Amino acid sequence: MSLSRVSRTLPRVARLARGYACTSGLTANTAYTAVTHPDNSAPEATQELIKEHSSYLLNTYARPQILFTKGKGANLTDSAGREYLDFSAGIAVTALGHSDAQLNAVQAAQAEKLSHVSNVYWNEHAGALAKDLVEGTRAAGGLGLAKSGGPGAKVFFSNSGTEANEGALKFARKYGKDVGGENKTGIVCFTNAFHGRSMGALSCTPNPKYQAPFAPLIPNVRVGEYNNADAAVIAELVNENTCGVIIEPVQGEGGVGTASVEFLTALAKRCREVNAVLIYDEIQCGLFRTGTMWAHSELPVEAQPDVVTMAKPLANGFPIGAILVRENVADVIGVGAHGTTFGGQPLACALGRHVLGRISAPEFGAHLADSAAHLDTLIARLPKLFPQFIKEETRGRGLIRGIPFKNEKQPGEVVRMARERGVLLLTAGSDAVRLIPPLTITKEQCDQAVAVIESVLTVMDKEGKW
Ligand SMILES: Cc1ncc(COP(=O)(O)O)c(C=O)c1O
């Protein structure tokens, strides 16, 4: 489309992105319209290395020719010495930012002392981290735990989010068979969910692109409509043969959809009616990303789950996952019911204790809330500035936010163009750009990221990419 044709067809509000007078008084930031970090301009040595490595690595990712060599806080540096602002945090992992000095010290000290010992023995950190998770959850009002009394919940440590979900699904199967017999094996998941790529977790990730090549998947999995709170629909979906229901209270990969309180309450009520285990996958949205320890922390107690799965930020990038289970489910998981070689090892758990301690501190929460509120104000402008691109209000809350686009090609284009201007973003689902920065992000860094997004959308507008 030619530029003159674009300007004739642009709606009035859109024109302000191109410097036209605007009655609303909003003007898009155009400080970052120039390309400063072109993709595929890596130094020759890097290009050669990538070529060599790509002949040894399975090519499951479409990567640009960028090789990161170091990171500090919210910044990453590539092999050409170019600095990027990492608004993806390694996909919601590096809550404390990259190469955190205190965490590095904990890692070095624990590695010096003891990195790994098998689950055949006790170690000093696994139980302590489990206690921190249970007591932190109780204090935050999560998992329907009583404010006082015994632990009320237990933890199993895994090495990733997928493994945590896989374990949670197994626990639900075991619970179902124990309380309801051989036929109580049904699992329910929801549209746009992402729970992982192993057979069980993949079976609950109803995306044909991920599932089709690996079918047949595990049997007895049904897919419900996310946020359909109709009691009759839920009653049909979750029945006497259902052993477990798995859902993300805020979806990550699927497009940053947020489950309504009404929907989660109706779902939890039905789970209790038929004695099915309710699993909240908080692998992406949990551990303070929404501002509270869990995305479900502030839900009414009747909407709270039996099981919570977590992973990503728990050790700030060192592999760890965990399944937090309420006593009713914990009671059916005895010796030999599940296992792992690495899960719960002292190094990962020492790091988990440090991260959890830092991100649960009130002053950390205050900083996070401040930055999140600032980011919210910044991105609230976008649908008004660029109605030709953005189809509705932004999604998510806290520091997991989605910008929904009208055209499915646009999110990928925004991510690419932002990267070429030094800011790393992600897409989510079929229609969104996702912002999941480190939880330590500052207001100034939010300003920079959103200025880049506004500059990119201005360029896209000028180029008629809509
Ligand atoms: C909500 C959710 N569940 C599960 C997973 C899988 O976790 P992992 O990649 O650590 O196996 C992810 C990863 O993105 C996720 O976002």
CSV table of C-alpha atoms and ligand atoms in Angstrom, one decimal:
chain,number,residue,atom,x,y,z
A,1,MET,CA,0.0,0.0,0.0
A,2,SER,CA,1.5,3.4,-0.9
A,3,LEU,CA,2.0,6.0,1.7
A,4,SER,CA,-0.4,8.5,0.2
A,5,ARG,CA,-3.1,5.8,0.2
A,6,VAL,CA,-2.4,5.0,3.8
A,7,SER,CA,-2.8,8.7,4.9
A,8,ARG,CA,-6.1,9.0,3.1
A,9,THR,CA,-7.5,5.9,4.7
A,10,LEU,CA,-6.1,6.4,8.3
A,11,PRO,CA,-8.6,7.1,11.0
A,12,ARG,CA,-8.1,10.4,12.7
A,13,VAL,CA,-6.7,9.0,16.0
A,14,ALA,CA,-4.2,7.0,14.1
A,15,ARG,CA,-2.7,10.1,12.4
A,16,LEU,CA,-1.2,11.3,15.7
A,17,ALA,CA,1.3,8.5,15.4
A,18,ARG,CA,2.6,10.3,12.4
A,19,GLY,CA,2.8,13.7,14.0
A,20,TYR,CA,-0.7,14.9,13.1
A,21,ALA,CA,-2.5,17.2,15.6
A,22,CYS,CA,-4.7,15.2,18.0
A,23,THR,CA,-7.6,16.4,19.9
A,24,SER,CA,-7.0,13.8,22.7
A,25,GLY,CA,-3.6,15.4,23.3
A,26,LEU,CA,-1.8,12.0,23.0
A,27,THR,CA,1.4,11.8,20.9
A,28,ALA,CA,3.3,8.6,20.2
A,29,ASN,CA,6.9,8.4,21.3
A,30,THR,CA,9.1,8.2,18.2
A,31,ALA,CA,12.5,8.3,19.8
A,32,TYR,CA,13.3,4.8,18.6
A,33,THR,CA,12.2,4.7,15.0
A,34,ALA,CA,15.8,4.1,13.7
A,35,VAL,CA,17.1,0.5,13.5
A,36,THR,CA,20.0,0.3,16.0
A,37,HIS,CA,20.3,-3.5,16.5
A,38,PRO,CA,19.8,-5.1,13.0
A,39,ASP,CA,19.2,-8.8,13.1
A,40,ASN,CA,21.6,-11.0,11.1
A,41,SER,CA,24.5,-8.6,11.3
A,42,ALA,CA,26.5,-10.7,13.8
A,43,PRO,CA,30.3,-10.6,13.6
A,44,GLU,CA,31.7,-13.1,11.2
A,45,ALA,CA,33.1,-15.3,14.0
A,46,THR,CA,29.6,-15.5,15.5
A,47,GLN,CA,28.0,-16.3,12.2
A,48,GLU,CA,30.5,-19.2,11.8
A,49,LEU,CA,29.9,-20.4,15.3
A,50,ILE,CA,26.1,-20.4,14.7
A,51,LYS,CA,26.5,-22.3,11.4
A,52,GLU,CA,28.6,-24.9,13.2
A,53,HIS,CA,26.3,-25.2,16.2
A,54,SER,CA,23.2,-25.4,14.0
A,55,SER,CA,24.6,-28.5,12.4
A,56,TYR,CA,24.8,-30.2,15.8
A,57,LEU,CA,21.6,-28.8,17.6
A,58,LEU,CA,18.2,-30.0,16.6
A,59,ASN,CA,16.5,-27.1,14.9
A,60,THR,CA,13.4,-26.8,17.0
A,61,TYR,CA,13.7,-23.0,17.3
A,62,ALA,CA,13.6,-20.3,14.6
A,63,ARG,CA,16.3,-18.0,16.1
A,64,PRO,CA,17.7,-14.8,14.7
A,65,GLN,CA,21.5,-14.6,14.3
A,66,ILE,CA,22.0,-13.2,17.8
A,67,LEU,CA,24.3,-14.9,20.4
A,68,PHE,CA,24.1,-13.5,23.9
A,69,THR,CA,27.3,-13.7,25.9
A,70,LYS,CA,26.4,-11.9,29.1
A,71,GLY,CA,23.6,-10.3,31.1
A,72,LYS,CA,23.3,-7.9,34.0
A,73,GLY,CA,19.9,-6.9,35.6
A,74,ALA,CA,17.4,-6.4,32.8
A,75,ASN,CA,20.1,-6.1,30.1
A,76,LEU,CA,21.7,-8.7,27.8
A,77,THR,CA,24.8,-8.2,25.7
A,78,ASP,CA,25.4,-10.0,22.4
A,79,SER,CA,28.7,-11.1,20.8
A,80,ALA,CA,28.9,-7.8,18.9
A,81,GLY,CA,28.7,-5.9,22.3
A,82,ARG,CA,25.2,-4.6,21.6
A,83,GLU,CA,23.0,-4.2,24.7
A,84,TYR,CA,19.4,-5.2,24.7
A,85,LEU,CA,16.6,-4.5,27.3
A,86,ASP,CA,15.2,-7.9,28.1
A,87,PHE,CA,11.5,-7.5,28.5
A,88,SER,CA,11.0,-11.3,28.2
A,89,ALA,CA,13.1,-12.3,31.2
A,90,GLY,CA,14.0,-15.6,29.5
A,91,ILE,CA,10.3,-16.3,29.3
A,92,ALA,CA,9.2,-15.2,32.8
A,93,VAL,CA,12.3,-16.8,34.4
A,94,THR,CA,14.8,-14.2,35.6
A,95,ALA,CA,12.7,-12.5,38.2
A,96,LEU,CA,15.8,-10.9,39.8
A,97,GLY,CA,17.4,-10.1,36.5
A,98,HIS,CA,20.5,-11.6,35.0
A,99,SER,CA,23.6,-12.4,36.9
A,100,ASP,CA,22.3,-11.1,40.3
A,101,ALA,CA,25.4,-10.7,42.6
A,102,GLN,CA,23.7,-12.0,45.7
A,103,LEU,CA,22.3,-15.1,43.9
A,104,ASN,CA,25.7,-15.7,42.4
A,105,ALA,CA,27.2,-15.8,45.8
A,106,VAL,CA,24.6,-18.3,47.1
A,107,GLN,CA,25.3,-20.4,44.0
A,108,ALA,CA,29.1,-20.4,44.4
A,109,ALA,CA,28.9,-21.1,48.2
A,110,GLN,CA,26.4,-24.0,47.8
A,111,ALA,CA,28.3,-25.5,44.8
A,112,GLU,CA,31.5,-25.4,47.0
A,113,LYS,CA,29.6,-27.2,49.7
A,114,LEU,CA,27.3,-29.7,48.0
A,115,SER,CA,25.5,-29.5,44.6
A,116,HIS,CA,23.8,-32.8,44.3
A,117,VAL,CA,22.7,-35.7,46.5
A,118,SER,CA,20.0,-38.1,45.6
A,119,ASN,CA,16.5,-38.3,47.0
A,120,VAL,CA,17.5,-41.5,48.7
A,121,TYR,CA,18.9,-39.1,51.4
A,122,TRP,CA,17.8,-35.9,53.1
A,123,ASN,CA,19.5,-32.6,52.3
A,124,GLU,CA,19.2,-29.3,54.2
A,125,HIS,CA,17.6,-27.2,51.5
A,126,ALA,CA,14.7,-29.2,49.9
A,127,GLY,CA,12.6,-29.4,53.1
A,128,ALA,CA,13.4,-25.8,54.0
A,129,LEU,CA,12.3,-24.6,50.6
A,130,ALA,CA,9.1,-26.7,50.8
A,131,LYS,CA,8.4,-25.1,54.2
A,132,ASP,CA,9.0,-21.6,52.8
A,133,LEU,CA,6.6,-22.3,49.9
A,134,VAL,CA,3.9,-23.8,52.1
A,135,GLU,CA,4.1,-21.1,54.8
A,136,GLY,CA,4.5,-18.3,52.2
A,137,THR,CA,1.3,-19.6,50.5
A,138,ARG,CA,-0.5,-19.7,53.8
A,139,ALA,CA,0.5,-16.1,54.5
A,140,ALA,CA,-0.5,-15.0,51.0
A,141,GLY,CA,-3.9,-16.6,51.4
A,142,GLY,CA,-3.3,-19.3,48.7
A,143,LEU,CA,-4.3,-22.9,48.2
A,144,GLY,CA,-7.2,-22.5,50.6
A,145,LEU,CA,-4.8,-23.1,53.5
A,146,ALA,CA,-6.0,-22.3,57.0
A,147,LYS,CA,-4.3,-19.3,58.5
A,148,SER,CA,-3.0,-21.4,61.4
A,149,GLY,CA,-2.6,-25.1,62.2
A,150,GLY,CA,-0.4,-27.8,60.7
A,151,PRO,CA,1.3,-27.5,57.3
A,152,GLY,CA,-1.8,-28.5,55.4
A,153,ALA,CA,0.2,-28.9,52.2
A,154,LYS,CA,3.3,-30.6,50.9
A,155,VAL,CA,5.8,-30.2,48.0
A,156,PHE,CA,7.4,-32.4,45.4
A,157,PHE,CA,10.3,-30.9,43.5
A,158,SER,CA,10.9,-31.4,39.8
A,159,ASN,CA,13.3,-29.9,37.2
A,160,SER,CA,10.9,-27.9,35.0
A,161,GLY,CA,7.4,-26.7,34.6
A,162,THR,CA,6.4,-29.6,32.3
A,163,GLU,CA,7.6,-32.1,34.8
A,164,ALA,CA,5.6,-30.3,37.6
A,165,ASN,CA,2.5,-30.5,35.5
A,166,GLU,CA,3.2,-34.1,34.5
A,167,GLY,CA,3.5,-35.0,38.2
A,168,ALA,CA,0.3,-33.1,39.1
A,169,LEU,CA,-1.6,-34.9,36.4
A,170,LYS,CA,-0.3,-38.2,37.8
A,171,PHE,CA,-1.3,-37.2,41.3
A,172,ALA,CA,-4.8,-36.5,40.0
A,173,ARG,CA,-5.0,-39.9,38.3
A,174,LYS,CA,-3.9,-41.6,41.5
A,175,TYR,CA,-6.3,-39.6,43.6
A,176,GLY,CA,-9.2,-40.3,41.2
A,177,LYS,CA,-8.6,-44.1,41.3
A,178,ASP,CA,-8.2,-44.1,45.1
A,179,VAL,CA,-11.4,-42.2,45.7
A,180,GLY,CA,-13.6,-43.2,42.7
A,181,GLY,CA,-12.3,-46.4,41.2
A,182,GLU,CA,-10.7,-47.4,37.9
A,183,ASN,CA,-13.0,-45.2,35.7
A,184,LYS,CA,-12.2,-41.9,37.5
A,185,THR,CA,-9.4,-41.0,35.1
A,186,GLY,CA,-10.8,-38.1,33.1
A,187,ILE,CA,-8.8,-34.9,32.8
A,188,VAL,CA,-10.1,-31.5,31.8
A,189,CYS,CA,-8.1,-28.6,30.3
A,190,PHE,CA,-9.1,-25.4,28.5
A,191,THR,CA,-8.8,-23.6,25.2
A,192,ASN,CA,-5.5,-21.7,24.6
A,193,ALA,CA,-3.8,-23.5,27.5
A,194,PHE,CA,-0.1,-24.3,27.5
A,195,HIS,CA,1.0,-26.8,30.0
A,196,GLY,CA,4.2,-28.3,28.4
A,197,ARG,CA,5.4,-30.7,25.8
A,198,SER,CA,5.6,-34.1,27.5
A,199,MET,CA,2.9,-36.6,26.6
A,200,GLY,CA,0.6,-35.8,29.6
A,201,ALA,CA,1.2,-32.0,29.6
A,202,LEU,CA,1.0,-31.9,25.8
A,203,SER,CA,-2.4,-33.7,25.9
A,204,CYS,CA,-3.7,-30.8,28.0
A,205,THR,CA,-2.2,-28.2,25.5
A,206,PRO,CA,-5.0,-28.1,22.9
A,207,ASN,CA,-3.0,-26.5,20.1
A,208,PRO,CA,-3.0,-28.6,16.9
A,209,LYS,CA,0.4,-27.3,15.9
A,210,TYR,CA,1.9,-28.8,19.1
A,211,GLN,CA,-0.3,-31.9,19.3
A,212,ALA,CA,-0.9,-33.2,15.8
A,213,PRO,CA,2.6,-34.6,15.0
A,214,PHE,CA,2.6,-36.6,18.2
A,215,ALA,CA,-0.8,-38.1,18.3
A,216,PRO,CA,-2.2,-40.3,19.7
A,217,LEU,CA,-2.0,-38.5,23.0
A,218,ILE,CA,-3.1,-39.7,26.4
A,219,PRO,CA,-6.8,-40.7,26.5
A,220,ASN,CA,-9.6,-39.2,28.5
A,221,VAL,CA,-8.7,-35.5,28.1
A,222,ARG,CA,-11.5,-33.0,27.5
A,223,VAL,CA,-11.1,-29.4,26.4
A,224,GLY,CA,-13.5,-26.8,27.9
A,225,GLU,CA,-13.9,-23.2,26.9
A,226,TYR,CA,-11.7,-20.8,29.0
A,227,ASN,CA,-13.9,-18.4,30.9
A,228,ASN,CA,-17.2,-20.0,30.0
A,229,ALA,CA,-18.7,-19.9,33.5
A,230,ASP,CA,-22.1,-21.4,32.5
A,231,ALA,CA,-22.8,-23.9,35.3
A,232,ALA,CA,-24.6,-26.3,32.9
A,233,VAL,CA,-21.6,-26.3,30.6
A,234,ILE,CA,-19.2,-26.9,33.4
A,235,ALA,CA,-21.3,-29.6,34.8
A,236,GLU,CA,-21.3,-31.4,31.5
A,237,LEU,CA,-17.5,-30.9,31.1
A,238,VAL,CA,-16.5,-32.0,34.6
A,239,ASN,CA,-18.3,-35.1,35.6
A,240,GLU,CA,-18.1,-38.0,38.0
A,241,ASN,CA,-15.4,-39.7,36.0
A,242,THR,CA,-13.2,-36.6,36.1
A,243,CYS,CA,-10.1,-37.0,38.3
A,244,GLY,CA,-8.4,-33.7,37.5
A,245,VAL,CA,-8.9,-30.2,36.0
A,246,ILE,CA,-5.9,-28.2,35.0
A,247,ILE,CA,-6.0,-24.4,34.3
A,248,GLU,CA,-3.8,-21.3,34.2
A,249,PRO,CA,-5.5,-18.5,36.2
A,250,VAL,CA,-3.6,-16.1,33.8
A,251,GLN,CA,-2.6,-17.8,30.6
A,252,GLY,CA,0.9,-17.1,29.3
A,253,GLU,CA,1.7,-18.7,26.0
A,254,GLY,CA,-2.0,-18.7,25.0
A,255,GLY,CA,-2.3,-15.0,24.7
A,256,VAL,CA,-2.4,-13.6,28.3
A,257,GLY,CA,-6.1,-14.3,28.9
A,258,THR,CA,-7.2,-13.9,32.5
A,259,ALA,CA,-9.7,-16.3,34.1
A,260,SER,CA,-12.6,-14.5,35.7
A,261,VAL,CA,-13.4,-15.0,39.4
A,262,GLU,CA,-16.9,-16.1,38.4
A,263,PHE,CA,-15.4,-18.8,36.1
A,264,LEU,CA,-12.9,-20.1,38.6
A,265,THR,CA,-15.4,-20.2,41.4
A,266,ALA,CA,-17.9,-22.2,39.3
A,267,LEU,CA,-15.1,-24.5,38.2
A,268,ALA,CA,-13.8,-25.1,41.7
A,269,LYS,CA,-17.4,-25.7,43.0
A,270,ARG,CA,-17.9,-28.4,40.4
A,271,CYS,CA,-14.5,-30.0,41.2
A,272,ARG,CA,-15.6,-30.3,44.8
A,273,GLU,CA,-19.0,-31.7,43.8
A,274,VAL,CA,-17.4,-34.6,41.8
A,275,ASN,CA,-14.3,-34.9,44.0
A,276,ALA,CA,-11.9,-33.9,41.2
A,277,VAL,CA,-8.4,-32.4,41.8
A,278,LEU,CA,-8.2,-28.8,40.8
A,279,ILE,CA,-4.7,-27.9,39.5
A,280,TYR,CA,-3.7,-24.3,39.0
A,281,ASP,CA,-0.7,-24.1,36.6
A,282,GLU,CA,1.1,-21.0,37.9
A,283,ILE,CA,4.3,-21.8,36.1
A,284,GLN,CA,4.2,-18.5,34.2
A,285,CYS,CA,1.8,-16.3,36.2
A,286,GLY,CA,2.8,-17.4,39.8
A,287,LEU,CA,5.5,-16.4,42.2
A,288,PHE,CA,4.7,-12.7,42.3
A,289,ARG,CA,4.4,-12.0,38.6
A,290,THR,CA,0.9,-10.7,39.0
A,291,GLY,CA,1.9,-8.8,42.1
A,292,THR,CA,0.8,-11.4,44.7
A,293,MET,CA,2.5,-14.7,45.5
A,294,TRP,CA,0.0,-16.6,43.4
A,295,ALA,CA,-2.4,-15.3,40.7
A,296,HIS,CA,-5.1,-17.1,42.8
A,297,SER,CA,-4.0,-15.6,46.2
A,298,GLU,CA,-6.7,-13.1,46.3
A,299,LEU,CA,-9.5,-15.3,45.0
A,300,PRO,CA,-12.3,-16.3,47.4
A,301,VAL,CA,-11.3,-19.5,49.3
A,302,GLU,CA,-14.0,-21.5,47.4
A,303,ALA,CA,-12.2,-20.7,44.1
A,304,GLN,CA,-8.8,-22.0,45.3
A,305,PRO,CA,-7.1,-25.1,44.0
A,306,ASP,CA,-5.9,-28.4,45.5
A,307,VAL,CA,-2.6,-28.2,43.6
A,308,VAL,CA,-0.4,-25.4,42.3
A,309,THR,CA,2.5,-26.0,39.9
A,310,MET,CA,5.4,-23.6,39.6
A,311,ALA,CA,8.8,-23.5,38.0
A,312,LYS,CA,10.3,-20.6,35.9
A,313,PRO,CA,11.5,-18.0,38.4
A,314,LEU,CA,11.8,-20.2,41.4
A,315,ALA,CA,15.6,-20.4,41.1
A,316,ASN,CA,16.0,-17.4,38.7
A,317,GLY,CA,17.0,-19.7,35.8
A,318,PHE,CA,18.6,-22.6,37.5
A,319,PRO,CA,16.3,-25.5,36.6
A,320,ILE,CA,13.7,-26.3,39.2
A,321,GLY,CA,9.9,-26.9,39.3
A,322,ALA,CA,7.6,-27.8,42.1
A,323,ILE,CA,4.1,-29.3,42.8
A,324,LEU,CA,2.4,-27.8,45.9
A,325,VAL,CA,-0.4,-30.1,47.0
A,326,ARG,CA,-3.0,-29.8,49.7
A,327,GLU,CA,-3.2,-32.5,52.3
A,328,ASN,CA,-6.2,-34.2,50.7
A,329,VAL,CA,-4.1,-35.0,47.6
A,330,ALA,CA,-0.8,-35.4,49.5
A,331,ASP,CA,-2.4,-38.2,51.5
A,332,VAL,CA,-2.7,-40.5,48.4
A,333,ILE,CA,1.0,-40.0,47.3
A,334,GLY,CA,3.1,-42.4,49.3
A,335,VAL,CA,6.5,-44.0,49.0
A,336,GLY,CA,7.3,-45.0,45.4
A,337,ALA,CA,4.4,-43.1,43.8
A,338,HIS,CA,6.6,-40.6,42.0
A,339,GLY,CA,10.3,-39.9,41.7
A,340,THR,CA,13.2,-37.9,40.1
A,341,THR,CA,17.0,-37.9,40.1
A,342,PHE,CA,17.7,-34.2,40.1
A,343,GLY,CA,14.5,-32.7,41.6
A,344,GLY,CA,15.0,-31.3,45.1
A,345,GLN,CA,18.8,-31.3,44.9
A,346,PRO,CA,20.5,-28.9,47.4
A,347,LEU,CA,21.9,-26.5,44.8
A,348,ALA,CA,18.6,-25.8,43.1
A,349,CYS,CA,16.8,-25.6,46.4
A,350,ALA,CA,19.3,-23.3,48.0
A,351,LEU,CA,18.8,-20.9,45.1
A,352,GLY,CA,15.0,-21.3,45.4
A,353,ARG,CA,15.2,-20.3,49.0
A,354,HIS,CA,17.2,-17.2,48.2
A,355,VAL,CA,14.9,-16.2,45.3
A,356,LEU,CA,11.7,-16.8,47.3
A,357,GLY,CA,13.1,-14.8,50.2
A,358,ARG,CA,13.9,-11.8,48.0
A,359,ILE,CA,10.8,-11.7,46.0
A,360,SER,CA,8.5,-12.1,49.0
A,361,ALA,CA,10.0,-9.2,50.9
A,362,PRO,CA,7.5,-6.3,51.3
A,363,GLU,CA,9.9,-3.7,49.9
A,364,PHE,CA,10.4,-5.9,46.8
A,365,GLY,CA,6.5,-6.1,46.4
A,366,ALA,CA,6.3,-2.3,46.8
A,367,HIS,CA,8.8,-1.7,44.0
A,368,LEU,CA,7.1,-4.3,41.8
A,369,ALA,CA,3.7,-2.7,42.4
A,370,ASP,CA,5.1,0.7,41.5
A,371,SER,CA,6.7,-0.5,38.2
A,372,ALA,CA,3.6,-2.5,37.3
A,373,ALA,CA,1.3,0.5,37.8
A,374,HIS,CA,3.6,2.6,35.7
A,375,LEU,CA,3.7,0.0,32.9
A,376,ASP,CA,-0.1,-0.2,33.1
A,377,THR,CA,-0.4,3.5,32.6
A,378,LEU,CA,2.0,3.4,29.7
A,379,ILE,CA,0.4,0.6,27.8
A,380,ALA,CA,-3.1,1.9,28.4
A,381,ARG,CA,-2.3,4.6,25.9
A,382,LEU,CA,-1.6,2.1,23.1
A,383,PRO,CA,-5.2,1.2,22.1
A,384,LYS,CA,-5.9,4.9,21.9
A,385,LEU,CA,-2.8,5.8,20.0
A,386,PHE,CA,-2.9,2.9,17.5
A,387,PRO,CA,-6.5,1.7,17.1
A,388,GLN,CA,-5.6,0.6,13.5
A,389,PHE,CA,-3.4,-2.1,15.1
A,390,ILE,CA,-4.7,-2.8,18.6
A,391,LYS,CA,-8.1,-4.4,18.9
A,392,GLU,CA,-9.0,-4.0,22.6
A,393,GLU,CA,-7.8,-3.1,26.0
A,394,THR,CA,-4.5,-4.6,27.1
A,395,ARG,CA,-4.6,-8.0,28.9
A,396,GLY,CA,-3.1,-9.4,32.1
A,397,ARG,CA,-2.0,-7.7,35.3
A,398,GLY,CA,1.1,-6.9,37.3
A,399,LEU,CA,4.1,-7.8,35.2
A,400,ILE,CA,2.4,-10.2,32.8
A,401,ARG,CA,0.8,-8.1,30.1
A,402,GLY,CA,-0.5,-8.7,26.6
A,403,ILE,CA,-1.1,-6.2,23.8
A,404,PRO,CA,-3.8,-7.7,21.5
A,405,PHE,CA,-3.5,-7.1,17.8
A,406,LYS,CA,-6.1,-7.1,15.0
A,407,ASN,CA,-4.0,-8.8,12.5
A,408,GLU,CA,-2.2,-12.1,13.5
A,409,LYS,CA,1.0,-11.1,11.5
A,410,GLN,CA,1.5,-8.0,13.6
A,411,PRO,CA,2.7,-9.4,16.9
A,412,GLY,CA,5.6,-11.2,15.3
A,413,GLU,CA,6.5,-8.1,13.3
A,414,VAL,CA,6.4,-5.9,16.5
A,415,VAL,CA,8.7,-8.3,18.3
A,416,ARG,CA,11.2,-8.4,15.4
A,417,MET,CA,11.2,-4.6,15.0
A,418,ALA,CA,11.5,-4.0,18.7
A,419,ARG,CA,14.5,-6.4,18.8
A,420,GLU,CA,16.1,-4.4,16.0
A,421,ARG,CA,15.7,-1.4,18.3
A,422,GLY,CA,17.2,-3.1,21.3
A,423,VAL,CA,14.2,-4.4,23.2
A,424,LEU,CA,13.3,-8.1,23.6
A,425,LEU,CA,9.6,-8.9,23.7
A,426,LEU,CA,7.6,-12.1,23.0
A,427,THR,CA,4.5,-13.0,21.2
A,428,ALA,CA,1.6,-14.9,23.0
A,429,GLY,CA,-1.1,-17.0,21.3
A,430,SER,CA,-2.1,-15.9,17.9
A,431,ASP,CA,-2.7,-12.3,18.5
A,432,ALA,CA,-0.7,-10.7,21.3
A,433,VAL,CA,2.7,-9.1,22.1
A,434,ARG,CA,3.7,-10.2,25.6
A,435,LEU,CA,5.5,-8.2,28.2
A,436,ILE,CA,7.1,-10.2,31.0
A,437,PRO,CA,10.1,-8.3,32.2
A,438,PRO,CA,12.2,-9.2,35.3
A,439,LEU,CA,10.3,-8.4,38.5
A,440,THR,CA,13.1,-5.9,39.3
A,441,ILE,CA,12.3,-3.8,36.3
A,442,THR,CA,12.4,0.0,36.8
A,443,LYS,CA,10.0,2.7,35.7
A,444,GLU,CA,12.7,4.1,33.4
A,445,GLN,CA,13.1,0.7,31.7
A,446,CYS,CA,9.3,0.5,31.3
A,447,ASP,CA,9.5,3.9,29.6
A,448,GLN,CA,12.1,2.7,27.2
A,449,ALA,CA,10.3,-0.5,26.3
A,450,VAL,CA,7.0,1.2,25.6
A,451,ALA,CA,8.7,4.1,23.8
A,452,VAL,CA,10.2,1.4,21.5
A,453,ILE,CA,6.8,-0.2,21.0
A,454,GLU,CA,5.3,3.2,20.1
A,455,SER,CA,8.1,4.0,17.7
A,456,VAL,CA,7.7,0.6,16.1
A,457,LEU,CA,4.0,1.0,15.6
A,458,THR,CA,4.6,4.4,14.2
A,459,VAL,CA,7.0,2.9,11.6
A,460,MET,CA,4.6,0.1,10.9
A,461,ASP,CA,1.9,2.7,10.4
A,462,LYS,CA,4.0,4.7,8.0
A,463,GLU,CA,4.9,1.5,6.1
A,464,GLY,CA,1.2,0.5,5.9
A,465,LYS,CA,1.7,-2.7,7.8
A,466,TRP,CA,-1.8,-3.1,8.9
B,1,LIG,C1,1.9,-22.0,32.1
B,1,LIG,C2,3.0,-22.9,31.7
B,1,LIG,N1,3.0,-24.2,32.0
B,1,LIG,C3,4.0,-25.1,31.7
B,1,LIG,C4,5.1,-24.6,31.0
B,1,LIG,C5,6.2,-25.6,30.7
B,1,LIG,O1,7.3,-25.3,31.5
B,1,LIG,P1,8.8,-25.8,31.1
B,1,LIG,O2,9.1,-25.1,29.8
B,1,LIG,O3,9.6,-25.3,32.3
B,1,LIG,O4,8.8,-27.2,31.0
B,1,LIG,C6,5.1,-23.3,30.6
B,1,LIG,C7,6.3,-22.8,29.8
B,1,LIG,O5,6.2,-21.8,29.2
B,1,LIG,C8,4.1,-22.4,31.0
B,1,LIG,O6,4.1,-21.2,30.6
